[in-house]
Tab-separated table of N, CA and C in Angstrom:
chain	number	residue	atom	x	y	z
Y	1	MET	N	0.855	-1.201	0.024
Y	1	MET	CA	-0.033	0.050	-0.040
Y	1	MET	C	0.876	1.283	0.003
Y	2	ILE	N	0.580	2.206	-0.862
Y	2	ILE	CA	1.272	3.493	-1.014
Y	2	ILE	C	0.294	4.679	-0.672
Y	3	GLU	N	0.711	5.631	0.045
Y	3	GLU	CA	-0.150	6.801	0.309
Y	3	GLU	C	0.453	8.027	-0.360
Y	4	THR	N	-0.382	8.871	-0.841
Y	4	THR	CA	-0.143	10.189	-1.231
Y	4	THR	C	-0.993	11.138	-0.370
Y	5	GLU	N	-0.932	12.408	-0.652
Y	5	GLU	CA	-1.777	13.406	0.128
Y	5	GLU	C	-3.259	12.968	0.094
Y	6	ARG	N	-3.814	12.720	-1.021
Y	6	ARG	CA	-5.179	12.379	-1.173
Y	6	ARG	C	-5.579	10.996	-1.551
Y	7	LEU	N	-4.669	10.181	-1.650
Y	7	LEU	CA	-4.882	8.811	-2.317
Y	7	LEU	C	-4.226	7.693	-1.629
Y	8	ILE	N	-4.781	6.495	-1.717
Y	8	ILE	CA	-4.179	5.218	-1.249
Y	8	ILE	C	-4.029	4.431	-2.658
Y	9	LEU	N	-2.760	3.935	-2.863
Y	9	LEU	CA	-2.677	3.129	-3.971
Y	9	LEU	C	-2.381	1.642	-3.470
Y	10	ARG	N	-3.395	0.781	-3.827
Y	10	ARG	CA	-3.308	-0.578	-3.064
Y	10	ARG	C	-3.760	-1.616	-4.085
Y	11	PRO	N	-3.463	-2.844	-3.765
Y	11	PRO	CA	-3.902	-3.895	-4.804
Y	11	PRO	C	-5.340	-3.881	-4.977
Y	12	TRP	N	-5.883	-4.249	-6.063
Y	12	TRP	CA	-7.290	-4.465	-6.263
Y	12	TRP	C	-7.796	-5.706	-5.585
Y	13	LYS	N	-8.993	-5.636	-5.052
Y	13	LYS	CA	-9.728	-6.687	-4.265
Y	13	LYS	C	-10.898	-7.135	-5.080
Y	14	ASP	N	-11.349	-8.384	-4.870
Y	14	ASP	CA	-12.566	-8.929	-5.580
Y	14	ASP	C	-13.765	-7.971	-5.247
Y	15	GLU	N	-13.794	-7.472	-3.977
Y	15	GLU	CA	-15.025	-6.662	-3.674
Y	15	GLU	C	-15.003	-5.246	-4.274
Y	16	ASP	N	-13.954	-5.008	-5.108
Y	16	ASP	CA	-13.807	-3.729	-5.795
Y	16	ASP	C	-14.665	-3.667	-7.224
Y	17	ALA	N	-15.119	-4.882	-7.525
Y	17	ALA	CA	-15.721	-4.990	-8.771
Y	17	ALA	C	-16.752	-4.101	-9.121
Y	18	GLU	N	-17.705	-3.754	-8.092
Y	18	GLU	CA	-18.793	-2.805	-8.324
Y	18	GLU	C	-18.252	-1.352	-8.649
Y	19	SER	N	-17.226	-0.896	-7.816
Y	19	SER	CA	-16.720	0.361	-8.008
Y	19	SER	C	-16.090	0.457	-9.355
Y	20	LEU	N	-15.322	-0.613	-9.653
Y	20	LEU	CA	-14.596	-0.693	-10.998
Y	20	LEU	C	-15.624	-0.614	-12.217
Y	21	TYR	N	-16.725	-1.244	-12.019
Y	21	TYR	CA	-17.684	-1.256	-13.027
Y	21	TYR	C	-18.401	0.189	-13.187
Y	22	LYS	N	-18.479	0.784	-12.002
Y	22	LYS	CA	-19.198	2.158	-12.069
Y	22	LYS	C	-18.405	3.115	-12.921
Y	23	TYR	N	-16.981	2.957	-12.898
Y	23	TYR	CA	-16.195	3.936	-13.630
Y	23	TYR	C	-15.815	3.398	-14.892
Y	24	ALA	N	-15.554	2.109	-15.078
Y	24	ALA	CA	-14.982	1.534	-16.277
Y	24	ALA	C	-16.068	1.281	-17.334
Y	25	SER	N	-17.307	1.351	-16.852
Y	25	SER	CA	-18.436	1.152	-17.924
Y	25	SER	C	-18.776	2.458	-18.642
Y	26	ASP	N	-18.147	3.518	-18.267
Y	26	ASP	CA	-18.346	4.892	-19.064
Y	26	ASP	C	-17.558	4.740	-20.319
Y	27	PRO	N	-18.160	4.943	-21.521
Y	27	PRO	CA	-17.448	4.766	-22.754
Y	27	PRO	C	-16.443	5.925	-23.015
Y	28	LYS	N	-16.383	6.909	-22.110
Y	28	LYS	CA	-15.402	8.089	-22.192
Y	28	LYS	C	-14.042	7.614	-21.632
Y	29	VAL	N	-13.990	6.470	-20.929
Y	29	VAL	CA	-12.759	6.107	-20.247
Y	29	VAL	C	-11.963	5.063	-20.989
Y	30	GLY	N	-12.454	3.845	-21.092
Y	30	GLY	CA	-11.634	2.769	-21.647
Y	30	GLY	C	-11.222	2.983	-23.068
Y	31	PRO	N	-12.025	3.192	-24.028
Y	31	PRO	CA	-11.726	3.121	-25.435
Y	31	PRO	C	-10.562	4.038	-25.871
Y	32	ILE	N	-10.534	5.216	-25.173
Y	32	ILE	CA	-9.430	6.270	-25.490
Y	32	ILE	C	-8.097	5.743	-24.979
Y	33	ALA	N	-8.162	4.961	-23.857
Y	33	ALA	CA	-7.024	4.453	-23.124
Y	33	ALA	C	-6.607	3.127	-23.818
Y	34	GLY	N	-7.435	2.537	-24.528
Y	34	GLY	CA	-7.086	1.298	-25.308
Y	34	GLY	C	-7.754	0.009	-24.850
Y	35	TRP	N	-8.795	0.060	-24.021
Y	35	TRP	CA	-9.446	-1.111	-23.615
Y	35	TRP	C	-10.966	-0.904	-23.631
Y	36	PRO	N	-11.590	-2.030	-23.848
Y	36	PRO	CA	-13.063	-1.917	-23.975
Y	36	PRO	C	-13.895	-1.501	-22.801
Y	37	THR	N	-15.016	-0.905	-22.922
Y	37	THR	CA	-15.877	-0.539	-21.891
Y	37	THR	C	-16.361	-1.811	-21.170
Y	38	HIS	N	-16.395	-1.709	-19.836
Y	38	HIS	CA	-16.881	-2.875	-19.069
Y	38	HIS	C	-18.403	-3.037	-19.210
Y	39	THR	N	-18.916	-4.188	-19.441
Y	39	THR	CA	-20.284	-4.422	-19.717
Y	39	THR	C	-21.074	-4.891	-18.473
Y	40	SER	N	-20.405	-5.192	-17.305
Y	40	SER	CA	-21.245	-5.762	-16.254
Y	40	SER	C	-20.251	-5.898	-15.067
Y	41	ILE	N	-20.869	-6.053	-13.885
Y	41	ILE	CA	-19.934	-6.193	-12.525
Y	41	ILE	C	-19.202	-7.484	-12.772
Y	42	GLU	N	-19.726	-8.435	-13.325
Y	42	GLU	CA	-18.879	-9.682	-13.552
Y	42	GLU	C	-17.744	-9.519	-14.507
Y	43	ASP	N	-18.057	-8.689	-15.545
Y	43	ASP	CA	-16.929	-8.335	-16.468
Y	43	ASP	C	-15.795	-7.656	-15.712
Y	44	SER	N	-16.166	-6.803	-14.873
Y	44	SER	CA	-15.138	-6.015	-14.033
Y	44	SER	C	-14.392	-6.946	-13.065
Y	45	ALA	N	-15.204	-7.892	-12.495
Y	45	ALA	CA	-14.579	-8.909	-11.553
Y	45	ALA	C	-13.579	-9.730	-12.285
Y	46	GLY	N	-13.842	-10.105	-13.531
Y	46	GLY	CA	-12.896	-10.860	-14.284
Y	46	GLY	C	-11.597	-10.044	-14.680
Y	47	VAL	N	-11.781	-8.777	-14.910
Y	47	VAL	CA	-10.620	-7.920	-15.116
Y	47	VAL	C	-9.793	-7.701	-13.909
Y	48	ILE	N	-10.452	-7.698	-12.760
Y	48	ILE	CA	-9.578	-7.693	-11.441
Y	48	ILE	C	-8.796	-8.898	-11.399
Y	49	LYS	N	-9.364	-10.106	-11.655
Y	49	LYS	CA	-8.652	-11.397	-11.485
Y	49	LYS	C	-7.636	-11.478	-12.590
Y	50	GLY	N	-7.941	-11.084	-13.771
Y	50	GLY	CA	-6.981	-11.369	-14.991
Y	50	GLY	C	-6.049	-10.336	-15.281
Y	51	VAL	N	-6.446	-9.056	-15.106
Y	51	VAL	CA	-5.424	-7.996	-15.452
Y	51	VAL	C	-4.898	-7.172	-14.315
Y	52	LEU	N	-5.876	-6.845	-13.394
Y	52	LEU	CA	-5.501	-5.918	-12.467
Y	52	LEU	C	-4.888	-6.556	-11.208
Y	53	SER	N	-4.621	-7.834	-11.202
Y	53	SER	CA	-3.946	-8.635	-10.156
Y	53	SER	C	-2.515	-8.646	-10.426
Y	54	ASP	N	-2.003	-8.125	-11.541
Y	54	ASP	CA	-0.518	-8.078	-11.883
Y	54	ASP	C	0.302	-7.448	-10.823
Y	55	PRO	N	1.528	-7.793	-10.628
Y	55	PRO	CA	2.361	-6.997	-9.761
Y	55	PRO	C	2.368	-5.553	-10.092
Y	56	GLU	N	2.649	-4.783	-9.130
Y	56	GLU	CA	2.685	-3.327	-9.336
Y	56	GLU	C	1.580	-2.671	-10.052
Y	57	THR	N	0.302	-3.288	-9.864
Y	57	THR	CA	-0.832	-2.655	-10.350
Y	57	THR	C	-1.717	-2.350	-9.156
Y	58	TYR	N	-2.276	-1.031	-9.116
Y	58	TYR	CA	-2.905	-0.516	-7.897
Y	58	TYR	C	-4.258	0.038	-8.249
Y	59	ALA	N	-5.169	-0.099	-7.308
Y	59	ALA	CA	-6.339	0.699	-7.314
Y	59	ALA	C	-6.128	2.113	-6.880
Y	60	VAL	N	-6.584	3.049	-7.476
Y	60	VAL	CA	-6.422	4.453	-7.063
Y	60	VAL	C	-7.601	4.790	-6.214
Y	61	VAL	N	-7.397	4.825	-4.948
Y	61	VAL	CA	-8.398	5.008	-3.965
Y	61	VAL	C	-8.453	6.357	-3.269
Y	62	LEU	N	-9.658	6.997	-3.280
Y	62	LEU	CA	-9.670	8.327	-2.510
Y	62	LEU	C	-9.704	7.991	-1.005
Y	63	LYS	N	-8.796	8.727	-0.271
Y	63	LYS	CA	-8.739	8.627	1.140
Y	63	LYS	C	-10.001	9.036	1.732
Y	64	GLU	N	-10.608	10.155	1.147
Y	64	GLU	CA	-11.911	10.623	1.673
Y	64	GLU	C	-13.012	9.756	1.669
Y	65	THR	N	-13.109	8.752	0.685
Y	65	THR	CA	-14.270	7.877	0.604
Y	65	THR	C	-13.926	6.452	0.705
Y	66	ASN	N	-12.618	6.119	0.649
Y	66	ASN	CA	-12.136	4.668	0.531
Y	66	ASN	C	-12.688	3.952	-0.618
Y	67	GLU	N	-13.077	4.701	-1.796
Y	67	GLU	CA	-13.483	4.011	-2.923
Y	67	GLU	C	-12.501	4.105	-4.060
Y	68	PRO	N	-12.306	2.911	-4.774
Y	68	PRO	CA	-11.450	2.942	-5.951
Y	68	PRO	C	-12.147	3.656	-7.112
Y	69	VAL	N	-11.340	4.629	-7.534
Y	69	VAL	CA	-11.929	5.514	-8.631
Y	69	VAL	C	-11.115	5.504	-9.933
Y	70	GLY	N	-10.028	4.593	-9.898
Y	70	GLY	CA	-9.248	4.554	-11.103
Y	70	GLY	C	-8.119	3.460	-10.840
Y	71	SER	N	-7.155	3.371	-11.766
Y	71	SER	CA	-6.196	2.387	-11.691
Y	71	SER	C	-4.840	2.934	-12.192
Y	72	ILE	N	-3.738	2.294	-11.734
Y	72	ILE	CA	-2.442	2.746	-12.115
Y	72	ILE	C	-1.446	1.633	-11.955
Y	73	GLY	N	-0.625	1.468	-12.822
Y	73	GLY	CA	0.367	0.353	-12.713
Y	73	GLY	C	1.684	0.552	-13.503
Y	74	LEU	N	2.654	-0.236	-13.012
Y	74	LEU	CA	3.909	-0.321	-13.802
Y	74	LEU	C	4.047	-1.736	-14.391
Y	75	MET	N	4.386	-1.671	-15.669
Y	75	MET	CA	4.634	-2.928	-16.311
Y	75	MET	C	6.098	-2.951	-16.678
Y	76	ILE	N	6.771	-3.927	-15.948
Y	76	ILE	CA	8.334	-3.854	-16.107
Y	76	ILE	C	8.718	-4.808	-17.136
Y	77	GLY	N	9.764	-4.405	-17.825
Y	77	GLY	CA	10.427	-5.295	-18.861
Y	77	GLY	C	9.421	-5.837	-19.872
Y	78	GLU	N	9.397	-7.176	-19.925
Y	78	GLU	CA	8.666	-7.802	-20.983
Y	78	GLU	C	7.143	-7.721	-20.742
Y	79	LYS	N	6.731	-7.286	-19.587
Y	79	LYS	CA	5.314	-7.114	-19.307
Y	79	LYS	C	4.811	-5.869	-20.058
Y	80	SER	N	5.609	-5.026	-20.499
Y	80	SER	CA	5.302	-3.714	-21.164
Y	80	SER	C	4.730	-3.973	-22.524
Y	81	ASN	N	4.088	-2.999	-22.977
Y	81	ASN	CA	3.527	-3.017	-24.412
Y	81	ASN	C	4.638	-2.534	-25.417
Y	82	PHE	N	5.728	-2.032	-24.694
Y	82	PHE	CA	6.848	-1.495	-25.591
Y	82	PHE	C	7.982	-2.454	-25.459
Y	83	ASP	N	8.930	-2.415	-26.363
Y	83	ASP	CA	10.122	-3.303	-26.356
Y	83	ASP	C	11.044	-2.621	-25.525
Y	84	ILE	N	11.096	-2.896	-24.217
Y	84	ILE	CA	12.045	-2.172	-23.250
Y	84	ILE	C	12.870	-3.217	-22.511
Y	85	GLU	N	13.898	-2.727	-21.832
Y	85	GLU	CA	14.830	-3.497	-21.133
Y	85	GLU	C	14.201	-3.951	-19.867
Y	86	GLU	N	14.854	-4.920	-19.174
Y	86	GLU	CA	14.268	-5.419	-17.873
Y	86	GLU	C	14.337	-4.559	-16.762
Y	87	ASP	N	15.202	-3.503	-16.910
Y	87	ASP	CA	15.269	-2.464	-15.859
Y	87	ASP	C	14.599	-1.215	-16.245
Y	88	GLU	N	13.641	-1.345	-17.165
Y	88	GLU	CA	12.771	-0.119	-17.515
Y	88	GLU	C	11.356	-0.569	-17.229
Y	89	GLY	N	10.401	0.375	-17.261
Y	89	GLY	CA	9.032	0.082	-16.999
Y	89	GLY	C	8.163	1.048	-17.788
Y	90	GLU	N	6.912	0.615	-17.987
Y	90	GLU	CA	5.935	1.440	-18.615
Y	90	GLU	C	4.747	1.666	-17.578
Y	91	ILE	N	4.385	2.910	-17.551
Y	91	ILE	CA	3.194	3.315	-16.622
Y	91	ILE	C	2.040	3.466	-17.372
Y	92	GLY	N	0.936	2.997	-16.815
Y	92	GLY	CA	-0.393	3.161	-17.319
Y	92	GLY	C	-1.344	3.628	-16.270
Y	93	TYR	N	-2.418	4.293	-16.674
Y	93	TYR	CA	-3.305	4.854	-15.759
Y	93	TYR	C	-4.618	5.230	-16.230
Y	94	TRP	N	-5.662	5.275	-15.420
Y	94	TRP	CA	-6.876	5.976	-15.871
Y	94	TRP	C	-7.758	6.261	-14.522
Y	95	ILE	N	-8.499	7.145	-14.660
Y	95	ILE	CA	-9.447	7.591	-13.594
Y	95	ILE	C	-10.879	7.799	-14.101
Y	96	GLY	N	-11.783	7.691	-13.266
Y	96	GLY	CA	-13.234	7.882	-13.558
Y	96	GLY	C	-13.594	9.270	-13.970
Y	97	VAL	N	-14.439	9.415	-14.895
Y	97	VAL	CA	-14.778	10.690	-15.338
Y	97	VAL	C	-15.071	11.822	-14.274
Y	98	PRO	N	-15.825	11.439	-13.206
Y	98	PRO	CA	-16.165	12.461	-12.159
Y	98	PRO	C	-14.870	13.051	-11.533
Y	99	TYR	N	-13.765	12.465	-11.663
Y	99	TYR	CA	-12.471	12.821	-11.065
Y	99	TYR	C	-11.474	13.480	-11.969
Y	100	TRP	N	-11.911	13.587	-13.332
Y	100	TRP	CA	-11.050	14.165	-14.273
Y	100	TRP	C	-10.798	15.689	-13.967
Y	101	GLY	N	-9.515	16.158	-14.144
Y	101	GLY	CA	-9.210	17.467	-13.993
Y	101	GLY	C	-8.891	18.002	-12.448
Y	102	MET	N	-8.794	17.002	-11.588
Y	102	MET	CA	-8.622	17.243	-10.055
Y	102	MET	C	-7.121	17.072	-9.801
Y	103	GLY	N	-6.248	16.612	-10.667
Y	103	GLY	CA	-4.998	16.332	-10.308
Y	103	GLY	C	-4.644	15.176	-9.577
Y	104	LEU	N	-5.655	14.192	-9.560
Y	104	LEU	CA	-5.402	12.991	-8.741
Y	104	LEU	C	-4.415	12.004	-9.508
Y	105	ILE	N	-4.654	11.828	-10.813
Y	105	ILE	CA	-3.757	10.968	-11.608
Y	105	ILE	C	-2.320	11.488	-11.696
Y	106	PRO	N	-2.016	12.791	-11.763
Y	106	PRO	CA	-0.633	13.220	-11.713
Y	106	PRO	C	-0.067	12.914	-10.286
Y	107	GLU	N	-0.960	13.053	-9.276
Y	107	GLU	CA	-0.491	12.782	-7.868
Y	107	GLU	C	-0.067	11.275	-7.776
Y	108	ALA	N	-0.876	10.443	-8.353
Y	108	ALA	CA	-0.468	8.940	-8.310
Y	108	ALA	C	0.724	8.687	-9.239
Y	109	VAL	N	0.704	9.268	-10.404
Y	109	VAL	CA	1.860	9.036	-11.265
Y	109	VAL	C	3.142	9.431	-10.651
Y	110	ARG	N	3.227	10.576	-10.002
Y	110	ARG	CA	4.408	10.990	-9.390
Y	110	ARG	C	4.877	9.996	-8.198
Y	111	GLU	N	3.953	9.479	-7.433
Y	111	GLU	CA	4.287	8.486	-6.528
Y	111	GLU	C	4.795	7.152	-7.125
Y	112	LEU	N	4.169	6.801	-8.216
Y	112	LEU	CA	4.718	5.554	-8.891
Y	112	LEU	C	5.913	5.797	-9.530
Y	113	LEU	N	6.259	7.004	-10.012
Y	113	LEU	CA	7.659	7.317	-10.475
Y	113	LEU	C	8.706	7.106	-9.388
Y	114	ARG	N	8.308	7.714	-8.213
Y	114	ARG	CA	9.219	7.569	-7.109
Y	114	ARG	C	9.387	6.066	-6.740
Y	115	ARG	N	8.283	5.249	-6.751
Y	115	ARG	CA	8.517	3.800	-6.445
Y	115	ARG	C	9.295	3.204	-7.531
Y	116	GLY	N	9.065	3.430	-8.818
Y	116	GLY	CA	9.830	2.829	-9.782
Y	116	GLY	C	11.338	3.188	-9.807
Y	117	PHE	N	11.705	4.464	-9.610
Y	117	PHE	CA	13.071	4.775	-9.528
Y	117	PHE	C	13.749	4.522	-8.199
Y	118	GLU	N	13.182	4.736	-7.102
Y	118	GLU	CA	13.818	4.511	-5.813
Y	118	GLU	C	13.705	3.161	-5.349
Y	119	ASP	N	12.506	2.579	-5.289
Y	119	ASP	CA	12.304	1.195	-4.735
Y	119	ASP	C	12.583	0.091	-5.621
Y	120	LEU	N	12.359	0.275	-6.953
Y	120	LEU	CA	12.518	-0.833	-8.013
Y	120	LEU	C	13.813	-0.583	-8.809
Y	121	ASN	N	14.461	0.572	-8.545
Y	121	ASN	CA	15.642	0.887	-9.193
Y	121	ASN	C	15.637	0.729	-10.758
Y	122	LEU	N	14.518	1.274	-11.385
Y	122	LEU	CA	14.333	1.344	-12.843
Y	122	LEU	C	15.255	2.484	-13.306
Y	123	LYS	N	15.692	2.422	-14.693
Y	123	LYS	CA	16.560	3.357	-15.104
Y	123	LYS	C	15.645	4.380	-16.032
Y	124	THR	N	14.587	3.857	-16.622
Y	124	THR	CA	13.734	4.683	-17.433
Y	124	THR	C	12.250	4.149	-17.362
Y	125	ILE	N	11.289	5.117	-17.359
Y	125	ILE	CA	9.957	4.697	-17.351
Y	125	ILE	C	9.260	5.453	-18.529
Y	126	TRP	N	8.573	4.640	-19.280
Y	126	TRP	CA	7.892	4.917	-20.514
Y	126	TRP	C	6.465	5.207	-20.311
Y	127	CYS	N	5.685	5.897	-21.182
Y	127	CYS	CA	4.337	5.982	-21.169
Y	127	CYS	C	3.910	6.302	-22.544
Y	128	GLY	N	2.603	6.138	-22.858
Y	128	GLY	CA	2.071	6.355	-24.138
Y	128	GLY	C	0.757	6.862	-24.139
Y	129	TYR	N	0.296	7.518	-25.197
Y	129	TYR	CA	-0.983	7.997	-25.251
Y	129	TYR	C	-1.563	7.915	-26.769
Y	130	PHE	N	-2.800	7.510	-26.943
Y	130	PHE	CA	-3.261	7.527	-28.335
Y	130	PHE	C	-3.627	8.844	-28.841
Y	131	ASP	N	-3.718	9.095	-30.216
Y	131	ASP	CA	-4.096	10.280	-30.764
Y	131	ASP	C	-5.509	10.755	-30.101
Y	132	GLY	N	-5.617	11.909	-29.777
Y	132	GLY	CA	-6.884	12.339	-29.166
Y	132	GLY	C	-7.053	12.407	-27.739
Y	133	ASN	N	-6.092	11.628	-27.086
Y	133	ASN	CA	-6.251	11.522	-25.611
Y	133	ASN	C	-5.325	12.736	-24.996
Y	134	ASP	N	-5.879	13.893	-25.092
Y	134	ASP	CA	-5.062	15.106	-24.613
Y	134	ASP	C	-4.912	15.094	-23.074
Y	135	LYS	N	-5.941	14.469	-22.350
Y	135	LYS	CA	-5.844	14.403	-20.933
Y	135	LYS	C	-4.664	13.660	-20.507
Y	136	SER	N	-4.469	12.576	-21.108
Y	136	SER	CA	-3.266	11.627	-20.813
Y	136	SER	C	-1.952	12.302	-21.117
Y	137	ARG	N	-1.959	12.902	-22.248
Y	137	ARG	CA	-0.783	13.636	-22.677
Y	137	ARG	C	-0.367	14.724	-21.612
Y	138	ARG	N	-1.406	15.465	-21.174
Y	138	ARG	CA	-1.099	16.489	-20.215
Y	138	ARG	C	-0.598	16.041	-18.893
Y	139	VAL	N	-1.163	14.835	-18.470
Y	139	VAL	CA	-0.679	14.177	-17.261
Y	139	VAL	C	0.866	13.970	-17.439
Y	140	GLN	N	1.179	13.324	-18.523
Y	140	GLN	CA	2.601	12.999	-18.824
Y	140	GLN	C	3.623	14.172	-18.822
Y	141	GLU	N	3.025	15.280	-19.453
Y	141	GLU	CA	3.804	16.583	-19.476
Y	141	GLU	C	4.012	17.123	-18.029
Y	142	LYS	N	2.894	17.088	-17.243
Y	142	LYS	CA	2.913	17.563	-15.904
Y	142	LYS	C	3.951	16.785	-15.068
Y	143	CYS	N	4.132	15.494	-15.310
Y	143	CYS	CA	4.990	14.646	-14.507
Y	143	CYS	C	6.353	14.448	-15.114
Y	144	GLY	N	6.759	15.341	-16.015
Y	144	GLY	CA	8.199	15.326	-16.509
Y	144	GLY	C	8.541	14.436	-17.678
Y	145	PHE	N	7.476	13.625	-18.191
Y	145	PHE	CA	7.910	12.814	-19.355
Y	145	PHE	C	8.118	13.782	-20.544
Y	146	THR	N	8.877	13.328	-21.402
Y	146	THR	CA	9.202	13.980	-22.675
Y	146	THR	C	8.912	13.090	-23.957
Y	147	TYR	N	8.531	13.734	-24.998
Y	147	TYR	CA	8.250	13.066	-26.216
Y	147	TYR	C	9.461	12.267	-26.743
Y	148	HIS	N	9.205	11.010	-27.087
Y	148	HIS	CA	10.354	10.121	-27.620
Y	148	HIS	C	10.033	9.780	-29.041
Y	149	HIS	N	8.820	9.317	-29.472
Y	149	HIS	CA	8.573	8.990	-30.838
Y	149	HIS	C	7.054	8.656	-30.919
Y	150	THR	N	6.649	8.453	-32.247
Y	150	THR	CA	5.225	8.184	-32.598
Y	150	THR	C	5.206	6.886	-33.375
Y	151	GLU	N	4.299	6.097	-33.049
Y	151	GLU	CA	4.062	4.880	-33.760
Y	151	GLU	C	2.738	4.885	-34.529
Y	152	LYS	N	2.807	5.060	-35.791
Y	152	LYS	CA	1.658	5.072	-36.662
Y	152	LYS	C	1.112	3.765	-37.049
Y	153	ASP	N	-0.136	3.576	-37.444
Y	153	ASP	CA	-0.698	2.297	-37.876
Y	153	ASP	C	-0.372	1.142	-36.950
Y	154	LYS	N	-0.560	1.384	-35.631
Y	154	LYS	CA	-0.310	0.303	-34.638
Y	154	LYS	C	-1.529	-0.469	-34.518
Y	155	VAL	N	-1.455	-1.777	-34.710
Y	155	VAL	CA	-2.561	-2.658	-34.545
Y	155	VAL	C	-2.768	-2.767	-33.027
Y	156	TRP	N	-4.018	-2.480	-32.557
Y	156	TRP	CA	-4.314	-2.578	-31.111
Y	156	TRP	C	-5.411	-3.688	-30.995
Y	157	LEU	N	-4.879	-4.807	-30.550
Y	157	LEU	CA	-5.854	-6.044	-30.519
Y	157	LEU	C	-6.964	-5.838	-29.518
Y	158	LEU	N	-6.625	-5.302	-28.375
Y	158	LEU	CA	-7.763	-5.145	-27.309
Y	158	LEU	C	-9.027	-4.474	-27.874
Y	159	MET	N	-8.834	-3.491	-28.731
Y	159	MET	CA	-9.826	-2.791	-29.429
Y	159	MET	C	-10.206	-3.066	-30.869
Y	160	ASN	N	-9.314	-4.065	-31.320
Y	160	ASN	CA	-9.476	-4.526	-32.796
Y	160	ASN	C	-9.555	-3.475	-33.699
Y	161	ASP	N	-8.466	-2.496	-33.538
Y	161	ASP	CA	-8.403	-1.448	-34.525
Y	161	ASP	C	-6.927	-1.028	-34.734
Y	162	ILE	N	-6.802	0.039	-35.424
Y	162	ILE	CA	-5.442	0.595	-35.762
Y	162	ILE	C	-5.324	1.901	-35.261
Y	163	ARG	N	-4.233	2.280	-34.508
Y	163	ARG	CA	-4.110	3.513	-33.830
Y	163	ARG	C	-2.720	4.198	-34.095
Y	164	THR	N	-2.684	5.438	-33.683
Y	164	THR	CA	-1.377	6.093	-33.541
Y	164	THR	C	-1.112	6.485	-32.162
Y	165	GLU	N	0.028	5.914	-31.738
Y	165	GLU	CA	0.396	6.138	-30.306
Y	165	GLU	C	1.684	7.040	-30.308
Y	166	HIS	N	1.643	7.965	-29.272
Y	166	HIS	CA	2.758	8.837	-28.969
Y	166	HIS	C	3.341	8.270	-27.817
Y	167	VAL	N	4.696	8.111	-27.830
Y	167	VAL	CA	5.392	7.506	-26.749
Y	167	VAL	C	6.236	8.599	-25.972
Y	168	THR	N	6.255	8.559	-24.749
Y	168	THR	CA	7.076	9.541	-23.802
Y	168	THR	C	7.939	8.713	-22.961
Y	169	ARG	N	8.879	9.358	-22.217
Y	169	ARG	CA	9.715	8.702	-21.275
Y	169	ARG	C	10.229	9.801	-20.350
Y	170	ILE	N	10.708	9.172	-19.278
Y	170	ILE	CA	11.526	9.989	-18.240
Y	170	ILE	C	12.596	8.978	-17.726
Y	171	THR	N	13.815	9.465	-17.648
Y	171	THR	CA	14.896	8.696	-16.987
Y	171	THR	C	14.947	8.939	-15.601
Y	172	LYS	N	15.741	8.131	-14.872
Y	172	LYS	CA	15.913	8.379	-13.443
Y	172	LYS	C	16.599	9.719	-13.217
Y	173	GLU	N	17.576	10.079	-14.092
Y	173	GLU	CA	18.389	11.308	-13.928
Y	173	GLU	C	17.382	12.488	-14.166
Y	174	GLU	N	16.497	12.395	-15.128
Y	174	GLU	CA	15.576	13.470	-15.394
Y	174	GLU	C	14.648	13.667	-14.261
Y	175	TRP	N	14.111	12.522	-13.764
Y	175	TRP	CA	13.233	12.521	-12.594
Y	175	TRP	C	13.929	13.216	-11.444
Y	176	LYS	N	15.124	12.857	-11.101
Y	176	LYS	CA	15.920	13.477	-9.971
Y	176	LYS	C	15.904	14.945	-10.126
Y	177	ASN	N	16.132	15.498	-11.441
Y	177	ASN	CA	16.246	16.833	-11.579
Y	177	ASN	C	14.936	17.614	-11.533
Y	178	THR	N	13.830	16.895	-11.678
Y	178	THR	CA	12.510	17.571	-11.527
Y	178	THR	C	12.106	17.674	-10.009
Y	179	LYS	N	12.905	16.975	-9.202
Y	179	LYS	CA	12.537	17.102	-7.818
Y	179	LYS	C	13.385	18.272	-7.151
Y	180	LYS	N	14.229	18.919	-7.896
Y	180	LYS	CA	15.103	19.780	-7.196
Y	180	LYS	C	14.445	21.144	-7.099
C-alpha cells in the first residue's frame, strides 16, 4: 500500500468489482485508453482477476471515501507494451470521469515514478497515449515525461483497431532533476 496526500494506492480486491464497473463502464474512459468499456460487474470482476492482479498494479483509492476510482500500474520489462529492457518500466493509468481535472492521476503518477526509480531501481519509465487523448498527454507533461517517438498504424488488439500512439519517457536522472 502506498499513500499520497489524497490517495491510497493498493492492490485491487474482488470486492472492488462494483466500483470498478461504475467507472470503467463509461465509454469516455476505456476506449481512448485502449481497452473496452466494461459491460457488467462480472466483467469487471474478471478484469480484476485477470489483468488488475498483476504485480505493481494498484487501485487508485480516494482517502476521503475509501472508494477505488481509477487504476495505475507499472509494467516492467517484457510485461510492457513497448520493447524495453528489464530495468525499464511502462506506466499506465486511468481515472473515472467524475474525477477528471482534479490532479489525482498526476499525484498517483508522481508516486509511482518515485516507487519505480527509488524502490525498484528502474533506469527509465515509458508512457504512451493514443491520438486524441489530450488528458493523458497533459498528465505525462505535468509529470516530467518528454516526447520520444510516434508509432503510426499500430494494430491494437484489445480494441481490434489501428491507432497512432505517441510515446514519452522519463529517465531516473531527469526525474531526480524535476525534484530539485
